Coordinates of C-alpha atoms in Angstrom, one line a residue:
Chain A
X1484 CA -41.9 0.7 -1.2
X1485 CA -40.9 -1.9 -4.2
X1486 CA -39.2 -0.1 -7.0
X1487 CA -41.5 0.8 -10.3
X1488 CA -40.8 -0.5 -13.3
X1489 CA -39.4 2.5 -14.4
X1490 CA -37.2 3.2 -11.5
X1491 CA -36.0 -0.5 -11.6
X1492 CA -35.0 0.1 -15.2
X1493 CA -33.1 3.7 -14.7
X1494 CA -31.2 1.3 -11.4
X1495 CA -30.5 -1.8 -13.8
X1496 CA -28.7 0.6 -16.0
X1497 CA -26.6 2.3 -13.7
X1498 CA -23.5 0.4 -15.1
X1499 CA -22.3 2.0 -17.8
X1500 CA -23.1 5.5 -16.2
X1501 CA -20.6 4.6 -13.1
X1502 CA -18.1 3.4 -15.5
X1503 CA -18.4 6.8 -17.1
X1504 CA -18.0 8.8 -13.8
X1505 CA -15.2 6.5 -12.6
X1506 CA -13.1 7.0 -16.3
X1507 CA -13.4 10.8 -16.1
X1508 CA -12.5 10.3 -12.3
X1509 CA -9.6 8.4 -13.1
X1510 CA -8.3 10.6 -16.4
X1511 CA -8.2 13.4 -13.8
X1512 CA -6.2 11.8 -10.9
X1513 CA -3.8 10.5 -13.4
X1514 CA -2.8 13.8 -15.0
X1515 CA -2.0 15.1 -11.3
X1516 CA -0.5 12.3 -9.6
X1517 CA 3.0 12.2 -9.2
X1518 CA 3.7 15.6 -10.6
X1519 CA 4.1 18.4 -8.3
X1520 CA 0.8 19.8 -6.8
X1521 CA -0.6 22.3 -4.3
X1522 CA -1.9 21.4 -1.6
X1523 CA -3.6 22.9 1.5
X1524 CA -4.7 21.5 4.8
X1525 CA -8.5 21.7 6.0
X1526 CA -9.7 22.0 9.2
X1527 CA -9.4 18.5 9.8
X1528 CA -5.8 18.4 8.5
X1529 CA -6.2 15.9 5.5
X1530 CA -4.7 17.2 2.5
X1531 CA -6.8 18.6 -0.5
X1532 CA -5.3 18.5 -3.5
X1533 CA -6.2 20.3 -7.1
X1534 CA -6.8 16.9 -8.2
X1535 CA -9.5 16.4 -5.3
X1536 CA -11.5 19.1 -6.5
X1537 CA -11.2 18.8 -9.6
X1538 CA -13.0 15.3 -9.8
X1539 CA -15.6 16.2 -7.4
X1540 CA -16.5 19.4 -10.1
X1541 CA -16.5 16.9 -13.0
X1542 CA -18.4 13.8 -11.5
X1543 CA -21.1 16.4 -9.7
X1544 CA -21.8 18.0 -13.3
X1545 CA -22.1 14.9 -14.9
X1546 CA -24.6 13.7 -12.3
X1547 CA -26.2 16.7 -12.8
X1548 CA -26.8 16.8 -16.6
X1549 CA -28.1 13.5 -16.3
X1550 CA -30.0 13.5 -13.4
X1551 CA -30.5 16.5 -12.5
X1552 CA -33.2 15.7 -9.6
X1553 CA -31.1 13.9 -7.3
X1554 CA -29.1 14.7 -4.7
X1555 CA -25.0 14.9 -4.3
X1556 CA -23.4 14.6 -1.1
X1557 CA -19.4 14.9 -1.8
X1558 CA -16.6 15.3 0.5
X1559 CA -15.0 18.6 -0.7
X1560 CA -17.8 20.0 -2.1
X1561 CA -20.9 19.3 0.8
X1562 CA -24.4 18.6 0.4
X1563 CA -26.4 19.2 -2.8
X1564 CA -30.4 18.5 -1.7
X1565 CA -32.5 16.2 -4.4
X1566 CA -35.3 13.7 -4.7
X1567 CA -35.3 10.4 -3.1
X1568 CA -31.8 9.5 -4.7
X1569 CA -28.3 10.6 -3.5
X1570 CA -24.9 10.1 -4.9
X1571 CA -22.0 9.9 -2.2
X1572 CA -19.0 11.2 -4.0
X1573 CA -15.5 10.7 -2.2
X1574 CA -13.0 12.0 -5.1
X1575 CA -10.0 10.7 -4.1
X1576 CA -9.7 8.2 -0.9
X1577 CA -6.7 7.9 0.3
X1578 CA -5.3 11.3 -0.4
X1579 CA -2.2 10.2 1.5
X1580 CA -1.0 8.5 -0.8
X1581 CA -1.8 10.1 -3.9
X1582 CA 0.4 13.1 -2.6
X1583 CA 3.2 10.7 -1.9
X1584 CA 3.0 8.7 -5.3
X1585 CA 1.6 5.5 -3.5
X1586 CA -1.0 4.5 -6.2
X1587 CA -2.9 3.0 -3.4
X1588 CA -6.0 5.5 -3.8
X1589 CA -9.4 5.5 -5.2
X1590 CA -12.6 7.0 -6.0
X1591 CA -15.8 6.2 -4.3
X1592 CA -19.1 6.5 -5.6
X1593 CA -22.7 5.0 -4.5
X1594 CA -26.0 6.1 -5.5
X1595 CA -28.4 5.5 -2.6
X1596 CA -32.6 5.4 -3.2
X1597 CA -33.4 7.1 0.1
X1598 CA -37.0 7.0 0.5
X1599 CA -36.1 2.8 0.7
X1600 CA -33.0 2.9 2.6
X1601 CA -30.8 0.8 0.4
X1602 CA -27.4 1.8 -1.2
X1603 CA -28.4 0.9 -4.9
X1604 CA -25.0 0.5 -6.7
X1605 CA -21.3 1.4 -5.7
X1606 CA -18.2 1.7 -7.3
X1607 CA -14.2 1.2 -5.7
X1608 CA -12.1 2.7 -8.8
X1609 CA -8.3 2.6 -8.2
X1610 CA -7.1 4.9 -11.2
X1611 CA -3.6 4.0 -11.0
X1612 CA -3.6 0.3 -11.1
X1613 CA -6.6 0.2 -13.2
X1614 CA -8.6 -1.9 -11.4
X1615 CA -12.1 -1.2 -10.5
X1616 CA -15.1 -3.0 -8.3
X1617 CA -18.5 -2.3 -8.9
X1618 CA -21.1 -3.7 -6.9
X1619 CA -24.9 -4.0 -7.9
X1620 CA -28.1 -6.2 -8.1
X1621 CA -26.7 -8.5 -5.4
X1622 CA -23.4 -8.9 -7.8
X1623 CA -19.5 -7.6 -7.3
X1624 CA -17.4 -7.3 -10.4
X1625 CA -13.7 -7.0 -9.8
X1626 CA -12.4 -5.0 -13.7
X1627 CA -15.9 -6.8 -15.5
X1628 CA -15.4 -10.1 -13.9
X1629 CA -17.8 -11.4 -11.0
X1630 CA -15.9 -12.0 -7.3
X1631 CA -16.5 -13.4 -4.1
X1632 CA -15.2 -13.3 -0.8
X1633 CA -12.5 -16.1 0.7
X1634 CA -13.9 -18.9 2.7
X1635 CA -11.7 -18.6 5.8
X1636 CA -14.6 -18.8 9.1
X1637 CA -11.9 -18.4 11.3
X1638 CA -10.2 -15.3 12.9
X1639 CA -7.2 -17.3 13.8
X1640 CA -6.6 -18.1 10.0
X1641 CA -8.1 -14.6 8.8
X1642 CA -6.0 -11.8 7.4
X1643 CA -7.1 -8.1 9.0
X1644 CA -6.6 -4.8 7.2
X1645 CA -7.2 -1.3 8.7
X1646 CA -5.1 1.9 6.7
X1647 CA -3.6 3.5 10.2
X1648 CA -3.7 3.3 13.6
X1649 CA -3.5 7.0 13.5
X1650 CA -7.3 6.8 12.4
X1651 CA -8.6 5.4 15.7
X1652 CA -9.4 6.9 18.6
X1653 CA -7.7 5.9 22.1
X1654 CA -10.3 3.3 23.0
X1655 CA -11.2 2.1 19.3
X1656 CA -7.5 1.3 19.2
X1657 CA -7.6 -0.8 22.1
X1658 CA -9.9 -3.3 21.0
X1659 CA -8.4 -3.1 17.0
X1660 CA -5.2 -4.0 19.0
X1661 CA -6.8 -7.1 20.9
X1662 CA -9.0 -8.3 17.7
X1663 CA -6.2 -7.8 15.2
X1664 CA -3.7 -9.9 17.4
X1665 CA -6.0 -12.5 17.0
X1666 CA -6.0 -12.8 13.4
X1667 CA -3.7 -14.8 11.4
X1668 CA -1.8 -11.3 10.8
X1669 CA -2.6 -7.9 10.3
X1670 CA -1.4 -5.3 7.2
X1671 CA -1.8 -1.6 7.4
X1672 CA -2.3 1.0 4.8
X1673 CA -4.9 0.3 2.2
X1674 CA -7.9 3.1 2.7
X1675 CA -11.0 1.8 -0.1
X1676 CA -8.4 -0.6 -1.5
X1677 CA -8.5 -3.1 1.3
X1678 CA -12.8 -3.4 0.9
X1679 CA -11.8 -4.7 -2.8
X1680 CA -9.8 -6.7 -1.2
X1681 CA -11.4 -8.6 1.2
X1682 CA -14.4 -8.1 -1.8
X1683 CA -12.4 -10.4 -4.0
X1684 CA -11.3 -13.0 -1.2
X1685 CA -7.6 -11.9 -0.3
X1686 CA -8.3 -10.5 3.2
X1687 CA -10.9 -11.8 5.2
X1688 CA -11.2 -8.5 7.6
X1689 CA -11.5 -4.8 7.0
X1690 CA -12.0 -2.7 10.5
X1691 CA -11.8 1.4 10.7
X1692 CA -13.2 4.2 12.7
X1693 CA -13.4 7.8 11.8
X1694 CA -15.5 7.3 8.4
X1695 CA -18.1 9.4 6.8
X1696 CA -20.8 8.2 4.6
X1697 CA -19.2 9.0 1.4
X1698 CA -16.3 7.0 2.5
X1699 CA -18.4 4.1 3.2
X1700 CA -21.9 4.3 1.8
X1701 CA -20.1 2.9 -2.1
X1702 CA -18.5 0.0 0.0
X1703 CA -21.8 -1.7 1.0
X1704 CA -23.0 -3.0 -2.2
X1705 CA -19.0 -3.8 -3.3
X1706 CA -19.0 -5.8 0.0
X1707 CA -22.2 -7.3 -0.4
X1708 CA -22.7 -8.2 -3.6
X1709 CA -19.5 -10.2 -3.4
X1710 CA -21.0 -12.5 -0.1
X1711 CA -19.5 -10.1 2.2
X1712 CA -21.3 -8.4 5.2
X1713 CA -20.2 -4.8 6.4
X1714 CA -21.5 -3.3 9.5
X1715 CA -21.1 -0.6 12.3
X1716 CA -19.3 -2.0 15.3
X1717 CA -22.5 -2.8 16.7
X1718 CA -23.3 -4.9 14.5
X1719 CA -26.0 -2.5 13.0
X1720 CA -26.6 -2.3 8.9
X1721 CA -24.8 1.1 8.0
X1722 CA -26.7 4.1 6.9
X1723 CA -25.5 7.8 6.3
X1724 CA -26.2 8.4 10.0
X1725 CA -24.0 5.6 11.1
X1726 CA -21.0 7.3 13.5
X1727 CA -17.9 5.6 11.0
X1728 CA -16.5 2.3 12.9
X1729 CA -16.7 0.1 10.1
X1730 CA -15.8 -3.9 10.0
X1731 CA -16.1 -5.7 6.8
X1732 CA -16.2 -9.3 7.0
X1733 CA -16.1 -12.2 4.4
X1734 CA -18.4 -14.0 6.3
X1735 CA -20.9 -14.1 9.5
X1736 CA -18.6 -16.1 11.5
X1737 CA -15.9 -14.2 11.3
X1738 CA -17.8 -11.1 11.5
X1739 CA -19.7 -12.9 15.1
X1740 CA -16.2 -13.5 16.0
X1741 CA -14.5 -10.0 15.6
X1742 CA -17.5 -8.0 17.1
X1743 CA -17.7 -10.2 20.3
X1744 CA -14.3 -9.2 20.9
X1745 CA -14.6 -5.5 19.5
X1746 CA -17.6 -5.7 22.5
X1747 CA -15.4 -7.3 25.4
X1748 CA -12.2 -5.2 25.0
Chain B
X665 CA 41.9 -1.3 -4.2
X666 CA 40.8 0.6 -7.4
X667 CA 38.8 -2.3 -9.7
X668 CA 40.6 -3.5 -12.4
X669 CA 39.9 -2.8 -16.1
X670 CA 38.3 -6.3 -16.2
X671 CA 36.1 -5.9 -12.8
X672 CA 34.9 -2.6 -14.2
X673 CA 34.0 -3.7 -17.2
X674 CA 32.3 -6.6 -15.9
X675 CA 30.6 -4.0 -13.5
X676 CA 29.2 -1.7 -16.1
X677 CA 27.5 -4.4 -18.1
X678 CA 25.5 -5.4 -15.0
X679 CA 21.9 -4.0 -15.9
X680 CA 21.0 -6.2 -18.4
X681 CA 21.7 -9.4 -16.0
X682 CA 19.5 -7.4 -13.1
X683 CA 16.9 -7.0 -15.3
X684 CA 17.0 -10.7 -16.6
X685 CA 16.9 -11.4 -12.9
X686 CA 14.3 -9.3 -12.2
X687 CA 12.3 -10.6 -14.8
X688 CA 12.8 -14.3 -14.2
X689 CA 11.7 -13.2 -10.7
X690 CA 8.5 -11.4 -11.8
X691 CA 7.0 -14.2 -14.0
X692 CA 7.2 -16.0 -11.0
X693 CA 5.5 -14.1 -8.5
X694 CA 2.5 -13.0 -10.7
X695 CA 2.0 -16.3 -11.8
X696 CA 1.5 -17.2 -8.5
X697 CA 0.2 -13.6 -7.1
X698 CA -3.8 -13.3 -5.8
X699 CA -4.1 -17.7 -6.7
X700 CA -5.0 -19.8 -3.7
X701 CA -1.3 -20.7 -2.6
X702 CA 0.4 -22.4 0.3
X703 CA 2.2 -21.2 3.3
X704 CA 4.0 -22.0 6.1
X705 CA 5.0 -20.6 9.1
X706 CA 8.9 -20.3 9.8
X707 CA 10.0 -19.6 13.3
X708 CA 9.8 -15.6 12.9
X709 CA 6.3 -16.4 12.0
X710 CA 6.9 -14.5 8.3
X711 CA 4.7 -16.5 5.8
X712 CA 7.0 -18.4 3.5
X713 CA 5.1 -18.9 -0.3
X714 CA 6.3 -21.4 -3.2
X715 CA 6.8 -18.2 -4.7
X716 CA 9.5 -17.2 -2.1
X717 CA 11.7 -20.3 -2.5
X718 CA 10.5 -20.6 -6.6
X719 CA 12.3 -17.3 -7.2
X720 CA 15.8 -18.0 -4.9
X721 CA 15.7 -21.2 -6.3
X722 CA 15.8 -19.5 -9.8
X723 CA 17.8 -16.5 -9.1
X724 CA 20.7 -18.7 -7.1
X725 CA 20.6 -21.3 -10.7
X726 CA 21.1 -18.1 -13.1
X727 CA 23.7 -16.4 -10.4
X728 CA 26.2 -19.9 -9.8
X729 CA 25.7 -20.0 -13.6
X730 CA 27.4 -16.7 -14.9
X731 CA 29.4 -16.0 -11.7
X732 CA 30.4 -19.2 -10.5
X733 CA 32.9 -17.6 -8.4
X734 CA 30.4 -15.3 -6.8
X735 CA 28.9 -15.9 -3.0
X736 CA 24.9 -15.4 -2.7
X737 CA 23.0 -14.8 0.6
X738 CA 19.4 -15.1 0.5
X739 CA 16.9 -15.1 2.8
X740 CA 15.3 -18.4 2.4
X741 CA 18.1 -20.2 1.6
X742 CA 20.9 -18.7 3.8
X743 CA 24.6 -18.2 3.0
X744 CA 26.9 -19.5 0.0
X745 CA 30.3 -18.4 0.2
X746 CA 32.3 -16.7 -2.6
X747 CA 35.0 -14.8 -3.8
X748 CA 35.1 -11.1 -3.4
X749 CA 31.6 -10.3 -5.0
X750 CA 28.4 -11.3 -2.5
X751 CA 24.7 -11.4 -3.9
X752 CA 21.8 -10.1 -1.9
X753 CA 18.3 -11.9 -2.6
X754 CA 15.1 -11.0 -1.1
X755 CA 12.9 -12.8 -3.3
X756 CA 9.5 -11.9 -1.9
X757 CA 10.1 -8.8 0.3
X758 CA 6.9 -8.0 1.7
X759 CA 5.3 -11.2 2.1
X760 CA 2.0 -10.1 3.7
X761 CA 1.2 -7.8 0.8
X762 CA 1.9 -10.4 -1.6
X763 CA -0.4 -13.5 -0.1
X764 CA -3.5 -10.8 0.9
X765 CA -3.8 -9.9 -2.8
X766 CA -1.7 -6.3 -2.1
X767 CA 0.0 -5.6 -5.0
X768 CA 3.2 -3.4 -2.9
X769 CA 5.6 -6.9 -2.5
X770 CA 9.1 -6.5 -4.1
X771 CA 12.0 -8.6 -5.0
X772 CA 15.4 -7.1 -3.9
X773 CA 18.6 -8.1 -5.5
X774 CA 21.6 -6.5 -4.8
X775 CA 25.6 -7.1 -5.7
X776 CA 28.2 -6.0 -3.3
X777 CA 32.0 -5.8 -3.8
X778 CA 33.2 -7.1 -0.3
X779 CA 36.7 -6.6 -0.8
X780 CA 35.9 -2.8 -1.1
X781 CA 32.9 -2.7 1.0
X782 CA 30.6 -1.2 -1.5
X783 CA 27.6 -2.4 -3.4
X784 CA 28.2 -2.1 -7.3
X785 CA 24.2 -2.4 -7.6
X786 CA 20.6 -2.6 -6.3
X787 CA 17.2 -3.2 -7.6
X788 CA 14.0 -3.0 -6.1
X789 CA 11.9 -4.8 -8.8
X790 CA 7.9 -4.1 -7.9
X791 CA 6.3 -7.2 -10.3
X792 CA 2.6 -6.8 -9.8
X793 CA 3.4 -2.7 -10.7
X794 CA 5.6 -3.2 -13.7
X795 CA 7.6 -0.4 -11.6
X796 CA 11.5 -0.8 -11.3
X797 CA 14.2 0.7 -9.9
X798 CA 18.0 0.3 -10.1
X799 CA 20.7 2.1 -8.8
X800 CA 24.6 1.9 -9.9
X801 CA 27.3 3.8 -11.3
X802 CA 25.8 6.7 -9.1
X803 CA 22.8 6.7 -11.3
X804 CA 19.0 5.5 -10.3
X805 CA 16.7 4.7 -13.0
X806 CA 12.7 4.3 -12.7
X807 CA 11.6 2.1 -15.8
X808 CA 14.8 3.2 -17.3
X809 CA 14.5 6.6 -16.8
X810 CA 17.0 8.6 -14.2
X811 CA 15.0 9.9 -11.1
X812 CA 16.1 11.9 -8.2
X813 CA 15.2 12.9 -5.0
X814 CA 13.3 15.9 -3.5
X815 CA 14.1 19.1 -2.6
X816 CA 12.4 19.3 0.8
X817 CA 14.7 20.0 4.0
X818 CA 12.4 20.9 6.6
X819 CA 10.9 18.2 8.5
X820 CA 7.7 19.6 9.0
X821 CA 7.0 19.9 5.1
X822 CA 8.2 16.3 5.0
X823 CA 6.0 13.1 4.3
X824 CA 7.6 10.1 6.4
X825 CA 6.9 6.4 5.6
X826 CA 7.2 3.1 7.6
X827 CA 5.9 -0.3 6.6
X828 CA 4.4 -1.3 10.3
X829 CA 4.1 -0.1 13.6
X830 CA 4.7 -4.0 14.3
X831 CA 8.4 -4.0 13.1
X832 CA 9.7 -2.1 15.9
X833 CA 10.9 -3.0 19.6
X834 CA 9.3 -0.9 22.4
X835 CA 12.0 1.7 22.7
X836 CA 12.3 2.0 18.8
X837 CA 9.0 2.8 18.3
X838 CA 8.7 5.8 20.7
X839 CA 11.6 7.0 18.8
X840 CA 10.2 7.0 15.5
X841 CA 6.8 7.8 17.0
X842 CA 8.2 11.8 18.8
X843 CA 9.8 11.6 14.9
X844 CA 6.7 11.2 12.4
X845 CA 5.2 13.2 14.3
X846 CA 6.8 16.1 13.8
X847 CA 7.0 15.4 10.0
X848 CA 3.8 16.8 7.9
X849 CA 2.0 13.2 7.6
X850 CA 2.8 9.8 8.2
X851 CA 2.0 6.6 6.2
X852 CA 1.9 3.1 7.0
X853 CA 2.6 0.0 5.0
X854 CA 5.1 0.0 2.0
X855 CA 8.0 -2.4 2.7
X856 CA 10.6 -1.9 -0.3
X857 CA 8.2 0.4 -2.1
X858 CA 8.9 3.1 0.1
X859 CA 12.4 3.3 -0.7
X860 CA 11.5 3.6 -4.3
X861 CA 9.1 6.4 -4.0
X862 CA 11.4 8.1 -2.0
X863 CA 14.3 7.6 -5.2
X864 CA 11.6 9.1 -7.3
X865 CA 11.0 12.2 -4.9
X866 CA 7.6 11.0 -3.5
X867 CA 7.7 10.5 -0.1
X868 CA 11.3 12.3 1.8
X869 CA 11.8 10.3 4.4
X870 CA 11.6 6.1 5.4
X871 CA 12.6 4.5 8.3
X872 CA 12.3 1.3 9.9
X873 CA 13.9 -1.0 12.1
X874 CA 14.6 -4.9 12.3
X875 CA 15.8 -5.3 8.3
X876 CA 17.9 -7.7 7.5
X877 CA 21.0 -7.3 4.7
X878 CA 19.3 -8.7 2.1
X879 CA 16.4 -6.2 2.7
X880 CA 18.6 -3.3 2.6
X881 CA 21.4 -4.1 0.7
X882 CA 20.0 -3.5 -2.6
X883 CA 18.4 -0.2 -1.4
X884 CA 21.6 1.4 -0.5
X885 CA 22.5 1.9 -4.8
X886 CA 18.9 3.1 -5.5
X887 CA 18.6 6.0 -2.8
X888 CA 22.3 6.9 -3.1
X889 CA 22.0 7.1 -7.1
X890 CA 19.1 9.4 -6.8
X891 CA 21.0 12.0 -4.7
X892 CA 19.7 10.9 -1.3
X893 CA 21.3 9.3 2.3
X894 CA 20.6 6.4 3.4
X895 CA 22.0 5.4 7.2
X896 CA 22.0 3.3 10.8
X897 CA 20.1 5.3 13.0
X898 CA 23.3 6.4 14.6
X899 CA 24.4 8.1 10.8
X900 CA 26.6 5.0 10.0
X901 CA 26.8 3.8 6.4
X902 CA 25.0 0.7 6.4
X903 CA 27.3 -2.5 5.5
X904 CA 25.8 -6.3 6.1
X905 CA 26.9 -6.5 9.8
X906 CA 24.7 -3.4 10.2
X907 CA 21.6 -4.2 13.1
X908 CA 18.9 -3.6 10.6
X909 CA 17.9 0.2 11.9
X910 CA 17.4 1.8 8.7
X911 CA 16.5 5.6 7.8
X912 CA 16.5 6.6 4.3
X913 CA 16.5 10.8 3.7
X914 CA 16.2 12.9 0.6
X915 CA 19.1 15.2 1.8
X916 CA 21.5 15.8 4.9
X917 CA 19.4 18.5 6.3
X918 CA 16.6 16.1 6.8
X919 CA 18.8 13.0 8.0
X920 CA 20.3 15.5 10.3
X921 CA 16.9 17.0 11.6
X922 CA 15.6 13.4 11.8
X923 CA 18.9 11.6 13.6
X924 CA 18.8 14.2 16.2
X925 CA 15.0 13.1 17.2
X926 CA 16.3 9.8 17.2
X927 CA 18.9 10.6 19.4
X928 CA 17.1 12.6 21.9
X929 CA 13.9 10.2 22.1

């Protein structure tokens, strides 16, 4: 179903709204990172920080004043129900290294119009370097200014990003290993970072396992909009059902290359 | 020997020349930093960048010119002997980060007394981060301002850091492997960062294998003059002959917790 006019007006806005979120984000994560914080460990052992919940709080009431129909899906917080649109809200990415003074994390967030299956904006937001992506309309901005992936078509000559090999499972790890030994060379430790990245052509080659749909669903239209592709190692368009192997590609060569290999190992 | 009145004074007007270095160094690397740039491959298969040579090329001119007398060893452009005082360059110490757009490359520069065996100072300049630390006189400044280390001893509250899993032979890596593990989290990907976060108290622990002296010659001041250890993996200070095993600790109880792992591996 095509967007109505008013719908395609309320989406051609967005902009401003997801610089808003990403600002109050960012003002938060600042004030807590790299001063000493509390921190417990969830079920699945990642650390949750103040700082964490915090931002989820602020960017889920904002969302809520101002559009108070749709739906939230964060990662500390769970699932808030709405109509046809959802926000994916991961408050700090990379929690890592924001408890360790690495300023190599982020805030991801995506709206995505559910009824039509299609993430409709996204946002990378790296609060202490100050550099943000947004992704919209078909167009990636790196900080304002439009970007595009590199032109490197071949894996030999490609660099490959994943954050840890702590993230993969046994057999995921196996064919990382054979694909990433392939590549030109291979960098870890990035988390969101490395998709704005490879969105503004300096690696050619993000691939992870083990993500959840607000870790990936803002990526999509960051990668895309810049002339990227991302996908599920099957090759399959993600959606919030999709089981978190991840590969970002600059282009459909390299992308044709990696998952033939991802699919022998 | 004790320095003379002359070397001492000579000694303790040293930050000023670091920082010019450090920020002859800097202009270089961002102006070069996330622009299409050529490399090569050298033998080790490390990317080499114009930036890499630019910067030695620059550093050695501003060195031979106020310290004629003074030896430099870098690590594109090898040895020149001198008289009692040695210069350590790493222009562009971690090289992938710096040609994939990752803003976590440094430039070490380090002076060491070789008749005493001691390094009088050591920076790690991070250009792309406007972050900077230098160590001397017992003293380790971030951005000017004195940091120290942190307080954790146990290992199992401690955050461990190495830049790749890549760096290290076979045995090595099962050694540090049985260690991080034991540690509360581990992180990948830093290079000379890690070394400055753990100066500032961030991160408590960093070890790595396969460094060269100019990669860890400059690092010895920094974590020393913020109150922590810095080692072989067999608890020796390191000097240049050392075999490039490096661990880095906020305090003896945690080089001793962490050494014995080693050990026992």
């Amino acid at each position: 179903m095509a967007a109505t006019p008013d719908q395609a007006s309320f989406e051609a806005d967005l902009a401003p709204f997801f610089n808003d979120l990403a600002d109050a984000a960012g003002s938060i994560a600042r004030h807590h990172f790299r001063t000493p914080i509390d921190f417990e460990r969830k079920e699945d052992l990642s650390p949750v920080t103040i700082a964490d919940q915090g931002i989820e709080r602020e960017l889920r009431a904002r969302i809520a004043d101002r559009f108070p129909d749709h739906g939230i899906l964060g990662e500390e917080m769970g699932s808030t129900p709405g109509e046809r649109y959802t926000w994916y809200l991961d408050p700090i990415d990379g929690t890592k290294s924001f408890i360790s003074g690495m300023p190599l994390f982020g805030t991801l967030i995506a709206l995505s119009d559910d009824r039509e299956g299609r993430v409709v904006a996204g946002m990378i937001d790296m609060p202490a370097l100050a550099e943000r992506w947004y992704g919209a309309n078909g167009c990636t901005t790196f900080n304002g200014r439009p970007v595009s992936v590199s032109a490197t078509t071949e894996l030999a000559q490609a660099q490959i990003y994943t954050s840890s090999p702590d993230f993969f499972p046994a057999d995921d790890w196996r064919r990382y290993d054979t694909l990433s030994r392939k590549a030109m060379f291979r960098r870890f430790g990035g988390d969101c970072y490395q998709y704005g990245l490879l969105a503004s052509g300096y690696c050619d080659l993000v691939v992870e396992t083990s993500l959840k749909s607000f870790d990936f669903m803002a990526l999509i239209p960051v990668v895309e909009g810049a002339g990227g592709i991302i996908r599920d190692w099957s090759g399959k368009p993600l959606d919030p059902t999709s089981d978190g192997r991840v590969i970002a590609a600059a282009n459909e060569s390299l992308l044709a290359q990696a998952l033939e290999i991802i699919d022998a190992a």
